mmCIF file with all atom_site columns, C-alpha atoms in Angstrom:
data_model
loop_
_atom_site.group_PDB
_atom_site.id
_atom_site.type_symbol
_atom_site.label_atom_id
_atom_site.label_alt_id
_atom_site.label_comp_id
_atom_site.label_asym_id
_atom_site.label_entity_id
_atom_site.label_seq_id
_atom_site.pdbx_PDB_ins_code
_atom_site.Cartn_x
_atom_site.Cartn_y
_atom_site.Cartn_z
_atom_site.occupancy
_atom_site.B_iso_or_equiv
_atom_site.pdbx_formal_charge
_atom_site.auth_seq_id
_atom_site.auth_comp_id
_atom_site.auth_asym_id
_atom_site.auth_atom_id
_atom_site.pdbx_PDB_model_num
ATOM 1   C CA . UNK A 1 1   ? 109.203 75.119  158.061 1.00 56.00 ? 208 UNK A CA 1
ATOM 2   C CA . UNK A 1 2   ? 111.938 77.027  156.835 1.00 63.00 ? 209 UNK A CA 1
ATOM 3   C CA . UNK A 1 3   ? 113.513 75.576  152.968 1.00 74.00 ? 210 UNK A CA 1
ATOM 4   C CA . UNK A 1 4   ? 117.000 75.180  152.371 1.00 84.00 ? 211 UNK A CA 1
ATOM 5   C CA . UNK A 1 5   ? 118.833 78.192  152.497 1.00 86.00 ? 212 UNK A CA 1
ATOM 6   C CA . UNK A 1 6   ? 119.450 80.427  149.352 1.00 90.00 ? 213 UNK A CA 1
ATOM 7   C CA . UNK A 1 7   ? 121.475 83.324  147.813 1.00 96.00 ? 214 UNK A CA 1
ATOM 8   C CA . UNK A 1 8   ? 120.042 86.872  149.286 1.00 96.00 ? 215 UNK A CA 1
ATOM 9   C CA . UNK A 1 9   ? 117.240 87.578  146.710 1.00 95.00 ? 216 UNK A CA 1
ATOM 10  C CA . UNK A 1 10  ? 118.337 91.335  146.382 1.00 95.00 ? 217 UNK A CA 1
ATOM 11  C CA . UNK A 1 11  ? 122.179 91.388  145.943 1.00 95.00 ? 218 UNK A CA 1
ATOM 12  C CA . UNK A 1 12  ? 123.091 87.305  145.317 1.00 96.00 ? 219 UNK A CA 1
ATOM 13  C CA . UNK A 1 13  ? 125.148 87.207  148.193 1.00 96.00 ? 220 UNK A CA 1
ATOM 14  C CA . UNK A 1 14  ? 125.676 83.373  149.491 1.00 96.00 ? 221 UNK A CA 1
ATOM 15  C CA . UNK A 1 15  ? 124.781 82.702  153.470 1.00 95.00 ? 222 UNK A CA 1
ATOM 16  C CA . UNK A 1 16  ? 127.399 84.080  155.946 1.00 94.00 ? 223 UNK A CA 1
ATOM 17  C CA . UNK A 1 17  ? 128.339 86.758  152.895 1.00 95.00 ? 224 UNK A CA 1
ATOM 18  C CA . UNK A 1 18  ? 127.975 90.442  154.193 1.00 93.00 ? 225 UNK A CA 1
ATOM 19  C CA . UNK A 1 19  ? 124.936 91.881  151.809 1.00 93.00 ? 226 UNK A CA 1
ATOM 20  C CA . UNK A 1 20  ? 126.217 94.234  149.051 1.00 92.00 ? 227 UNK A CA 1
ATOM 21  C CA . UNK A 1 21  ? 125.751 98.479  149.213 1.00 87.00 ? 228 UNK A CA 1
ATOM 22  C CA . UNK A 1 22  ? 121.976 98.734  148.482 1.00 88.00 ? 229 UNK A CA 1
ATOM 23  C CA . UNK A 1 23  ? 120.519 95.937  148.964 1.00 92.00 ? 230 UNK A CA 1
ATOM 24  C CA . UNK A 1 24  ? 116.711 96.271  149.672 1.00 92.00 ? 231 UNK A CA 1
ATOM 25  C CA . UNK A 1 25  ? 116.994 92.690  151.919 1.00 94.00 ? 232 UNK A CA 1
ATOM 26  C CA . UNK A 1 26  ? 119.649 93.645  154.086 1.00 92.00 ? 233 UNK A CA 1
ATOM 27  C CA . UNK A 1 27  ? 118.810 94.470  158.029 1.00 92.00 ? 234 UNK A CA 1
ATOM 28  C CA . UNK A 1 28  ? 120.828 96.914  160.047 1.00 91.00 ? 235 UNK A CA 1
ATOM 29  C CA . UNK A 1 29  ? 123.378 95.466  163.014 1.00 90.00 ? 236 UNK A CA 1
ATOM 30  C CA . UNK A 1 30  ? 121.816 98.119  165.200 1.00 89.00 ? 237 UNK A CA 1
ATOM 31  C CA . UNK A 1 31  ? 118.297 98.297  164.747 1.00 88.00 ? 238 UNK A CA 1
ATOM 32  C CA . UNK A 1 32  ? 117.410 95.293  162.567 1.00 89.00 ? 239 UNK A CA 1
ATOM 33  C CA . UNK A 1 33  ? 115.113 97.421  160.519 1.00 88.00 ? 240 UNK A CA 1
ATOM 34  C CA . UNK A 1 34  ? 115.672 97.507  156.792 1.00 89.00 ? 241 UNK A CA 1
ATOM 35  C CA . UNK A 1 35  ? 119.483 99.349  156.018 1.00 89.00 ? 242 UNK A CA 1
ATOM 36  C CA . UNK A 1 36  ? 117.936 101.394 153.048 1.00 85.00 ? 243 UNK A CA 1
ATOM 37  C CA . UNK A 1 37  ? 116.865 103.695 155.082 1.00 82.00 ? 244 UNK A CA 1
ATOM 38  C CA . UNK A 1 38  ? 119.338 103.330 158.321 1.00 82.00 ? 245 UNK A CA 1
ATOM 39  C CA . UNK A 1 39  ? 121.767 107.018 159.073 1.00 82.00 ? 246 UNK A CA 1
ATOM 40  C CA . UNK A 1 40  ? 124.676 104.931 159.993 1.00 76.00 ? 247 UNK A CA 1
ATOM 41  C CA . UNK A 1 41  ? 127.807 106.214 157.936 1.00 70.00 ? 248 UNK A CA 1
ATOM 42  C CA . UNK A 1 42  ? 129.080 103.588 155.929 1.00 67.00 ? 249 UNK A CA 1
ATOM 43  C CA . UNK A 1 43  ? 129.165 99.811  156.372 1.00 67.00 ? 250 UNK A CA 1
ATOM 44  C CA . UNK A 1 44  ? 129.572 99.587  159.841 1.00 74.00 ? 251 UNK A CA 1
ATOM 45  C CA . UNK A 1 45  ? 126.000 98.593  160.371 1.00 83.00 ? 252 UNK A CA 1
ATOM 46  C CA . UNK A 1 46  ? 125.861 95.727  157.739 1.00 84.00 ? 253 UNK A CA 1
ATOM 47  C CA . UNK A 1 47  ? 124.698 92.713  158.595 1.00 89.00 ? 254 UNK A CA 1
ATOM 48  C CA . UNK A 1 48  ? 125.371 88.733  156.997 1.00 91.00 ? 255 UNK A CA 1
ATOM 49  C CA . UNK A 1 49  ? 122.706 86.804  155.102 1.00 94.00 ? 256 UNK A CA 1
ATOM 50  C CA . UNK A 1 50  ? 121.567 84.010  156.968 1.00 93.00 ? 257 UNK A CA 1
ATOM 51  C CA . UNK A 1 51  ? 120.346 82.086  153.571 1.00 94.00 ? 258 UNK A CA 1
ATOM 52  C CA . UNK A 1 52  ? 116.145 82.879  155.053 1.00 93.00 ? 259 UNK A CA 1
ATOM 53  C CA . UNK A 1 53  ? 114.467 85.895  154.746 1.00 93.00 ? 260 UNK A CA 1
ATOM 54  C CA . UNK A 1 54  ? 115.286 88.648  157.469 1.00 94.00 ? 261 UNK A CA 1
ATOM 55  C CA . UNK A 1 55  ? 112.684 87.357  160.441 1.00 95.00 ? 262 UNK A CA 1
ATOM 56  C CA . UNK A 1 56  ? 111.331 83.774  159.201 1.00 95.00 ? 263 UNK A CA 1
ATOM 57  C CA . UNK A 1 57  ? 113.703 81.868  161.940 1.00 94.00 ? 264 UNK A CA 1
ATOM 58  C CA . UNK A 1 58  ? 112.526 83.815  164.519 1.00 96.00 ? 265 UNK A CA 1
ATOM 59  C CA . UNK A 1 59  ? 108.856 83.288  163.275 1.00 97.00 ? 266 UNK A CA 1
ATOM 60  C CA . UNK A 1 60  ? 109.169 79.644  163.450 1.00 95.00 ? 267 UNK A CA 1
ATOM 61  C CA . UNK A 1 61  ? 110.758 79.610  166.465 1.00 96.00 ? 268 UNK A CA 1
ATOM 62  C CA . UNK A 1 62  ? 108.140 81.543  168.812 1.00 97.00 ? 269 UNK A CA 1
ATOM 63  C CA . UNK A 1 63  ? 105.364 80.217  166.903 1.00 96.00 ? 270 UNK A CA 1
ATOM 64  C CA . UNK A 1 64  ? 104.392 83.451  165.230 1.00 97.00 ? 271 UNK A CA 1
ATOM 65  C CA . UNK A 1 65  ? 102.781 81.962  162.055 1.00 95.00 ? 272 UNK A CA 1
ATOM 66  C CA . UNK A 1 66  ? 99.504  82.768  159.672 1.00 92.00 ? 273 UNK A CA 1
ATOM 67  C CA . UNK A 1 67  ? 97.750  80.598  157.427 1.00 85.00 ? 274 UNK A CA 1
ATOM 68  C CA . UNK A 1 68  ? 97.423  81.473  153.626 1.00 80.00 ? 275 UNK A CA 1
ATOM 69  C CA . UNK A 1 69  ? 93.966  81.973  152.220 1.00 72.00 ? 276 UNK A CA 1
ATOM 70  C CA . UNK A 1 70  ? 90.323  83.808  152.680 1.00 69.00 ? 277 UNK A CA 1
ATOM 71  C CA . UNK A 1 71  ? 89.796  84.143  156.298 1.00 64.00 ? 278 UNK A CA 1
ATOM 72  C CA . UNK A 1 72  ? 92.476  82.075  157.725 1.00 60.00 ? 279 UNK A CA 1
ATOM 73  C CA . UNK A 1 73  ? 91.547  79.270  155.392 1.00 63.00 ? 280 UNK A CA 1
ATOM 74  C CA . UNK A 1 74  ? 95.123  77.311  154.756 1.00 59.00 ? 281 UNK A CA 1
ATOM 75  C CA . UNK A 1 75  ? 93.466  75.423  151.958 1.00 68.00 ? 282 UNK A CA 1
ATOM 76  C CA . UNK A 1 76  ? 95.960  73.047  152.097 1.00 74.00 ? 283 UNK A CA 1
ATOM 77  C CA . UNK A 1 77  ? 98.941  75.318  151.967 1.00 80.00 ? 284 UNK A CA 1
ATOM 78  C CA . UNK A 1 78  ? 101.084 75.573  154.840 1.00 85.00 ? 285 UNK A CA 1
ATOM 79  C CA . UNK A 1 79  ? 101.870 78.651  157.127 1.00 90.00 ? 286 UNK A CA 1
ATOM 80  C CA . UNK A 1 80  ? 103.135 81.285  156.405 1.00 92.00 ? 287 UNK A CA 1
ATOM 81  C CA . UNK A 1 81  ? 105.580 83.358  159.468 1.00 95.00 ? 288 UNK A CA 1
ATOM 82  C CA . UNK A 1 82  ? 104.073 86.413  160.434 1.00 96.00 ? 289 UNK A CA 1
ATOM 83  C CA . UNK A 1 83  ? 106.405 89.214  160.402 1.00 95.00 ? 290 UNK A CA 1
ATOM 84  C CA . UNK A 1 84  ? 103.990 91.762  161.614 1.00 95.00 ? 291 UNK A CA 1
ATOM 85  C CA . UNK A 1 85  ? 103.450 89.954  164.858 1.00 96.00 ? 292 UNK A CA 1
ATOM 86  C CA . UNK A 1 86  ? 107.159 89.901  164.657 1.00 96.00 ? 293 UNK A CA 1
ATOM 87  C CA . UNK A 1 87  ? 107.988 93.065  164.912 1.00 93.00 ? 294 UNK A CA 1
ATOM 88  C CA . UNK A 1 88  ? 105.212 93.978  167.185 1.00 95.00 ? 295 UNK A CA 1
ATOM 89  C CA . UNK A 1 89  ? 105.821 91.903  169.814 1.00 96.00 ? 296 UNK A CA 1
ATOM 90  C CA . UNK A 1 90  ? 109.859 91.388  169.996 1.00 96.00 ? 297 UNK A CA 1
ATOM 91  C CA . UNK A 1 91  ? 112.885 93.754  170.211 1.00 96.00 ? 298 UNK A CA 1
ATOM 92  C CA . UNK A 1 92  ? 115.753 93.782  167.939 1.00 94.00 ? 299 UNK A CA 1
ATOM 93  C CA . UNK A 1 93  ? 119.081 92.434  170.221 1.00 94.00 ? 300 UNK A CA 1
ATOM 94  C CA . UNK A 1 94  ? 121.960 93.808  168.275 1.00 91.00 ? 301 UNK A CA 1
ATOM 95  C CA . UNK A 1 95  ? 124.821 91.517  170.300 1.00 92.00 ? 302 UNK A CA 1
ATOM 96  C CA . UNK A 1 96  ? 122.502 88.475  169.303 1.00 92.00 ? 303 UNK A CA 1
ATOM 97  C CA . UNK A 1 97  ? 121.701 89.613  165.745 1.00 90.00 ? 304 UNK A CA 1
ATOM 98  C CA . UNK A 1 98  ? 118.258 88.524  166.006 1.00 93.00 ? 305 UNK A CA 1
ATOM 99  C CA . UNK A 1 99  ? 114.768 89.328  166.890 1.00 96.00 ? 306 UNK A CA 1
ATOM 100 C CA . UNK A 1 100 ? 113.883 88.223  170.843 1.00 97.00 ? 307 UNK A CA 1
ATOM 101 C CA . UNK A 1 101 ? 110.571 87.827  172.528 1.00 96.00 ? 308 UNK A CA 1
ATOM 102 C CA . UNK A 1 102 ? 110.254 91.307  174.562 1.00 91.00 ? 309 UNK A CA 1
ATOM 103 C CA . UNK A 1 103 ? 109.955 90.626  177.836 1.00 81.00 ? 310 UNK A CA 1
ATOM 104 C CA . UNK A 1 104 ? 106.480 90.279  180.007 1.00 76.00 ? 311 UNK A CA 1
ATOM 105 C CA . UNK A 1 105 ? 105.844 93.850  181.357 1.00 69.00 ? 312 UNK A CA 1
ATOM 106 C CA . UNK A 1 106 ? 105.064 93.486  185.337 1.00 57.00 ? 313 UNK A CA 1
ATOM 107 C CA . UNK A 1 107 ? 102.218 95.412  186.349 1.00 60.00 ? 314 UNK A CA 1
ATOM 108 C CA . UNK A 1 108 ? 102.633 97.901  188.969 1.00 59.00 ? 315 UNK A CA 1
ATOM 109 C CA . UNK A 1 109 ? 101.373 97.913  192.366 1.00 58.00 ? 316 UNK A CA 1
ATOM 110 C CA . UNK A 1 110 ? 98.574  99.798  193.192 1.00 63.00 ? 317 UNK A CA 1
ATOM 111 C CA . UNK A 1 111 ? 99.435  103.381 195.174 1.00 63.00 ? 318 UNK A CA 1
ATOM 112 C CA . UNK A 1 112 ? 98.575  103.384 199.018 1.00 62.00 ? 319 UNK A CA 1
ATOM 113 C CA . UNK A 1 113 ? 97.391  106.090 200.519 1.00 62.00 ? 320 UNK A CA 1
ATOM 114 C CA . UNK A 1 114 ? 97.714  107.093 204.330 1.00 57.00 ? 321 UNK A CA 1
#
């Protein structure tokens, strides 16, 4: 479950602030991958700090979470999002800001031949 929300732990920005030049935290508009290393000129790409780490909503929200601990063990802790699944299984939707589930591929139809 996702704690209160906090100042960006990179540049101190408060939530809704835009994150300040350089900040390792912040997420490009466009891509959602980390801005450090995004080739858009300027700030045109920056994105807001939502108070939660870049991800952890979306995480919670699809269920993509891992337990702490040897082997899966949660030895009492609790769970942890996984941002690895994350990324691997949902797109970045720039006019949403967010990550969303990618959508089901449909298998296609076996060829016929005359």
């Amino acid at each position: 479950m996702l704690d209160h929300p906090t100042a960006c732990p990179d540049c101190g920005v408060l939530p809704g602030q835009l994150h300040r030049h350089g900040c390792d935290v912040a997420r490009c508009a466009e891509t959602g991958r980390q801005r450090l290393g995004c080739p858009h000129p300027g700030a045109s790409c920056n994105t807001r700090w939502s108070g939660h780490w870049p991800g952890d909503a979306e995480c919670w929200e699809y269920g993509f979470l891992i337990h702490p601990g040897p082997d899966g063990d949660a030895s009492g802790l609790p769970p942890m999002p996984d941002l690895n699944r994350l990324y691997t299984e949902c797109d970045w939707d720039p006019s949403r800001q967010r990550m969303v589930l990618r959508a089901p591929s449909t298998p296609s139809a076996p060829e016929v031949r005359a």
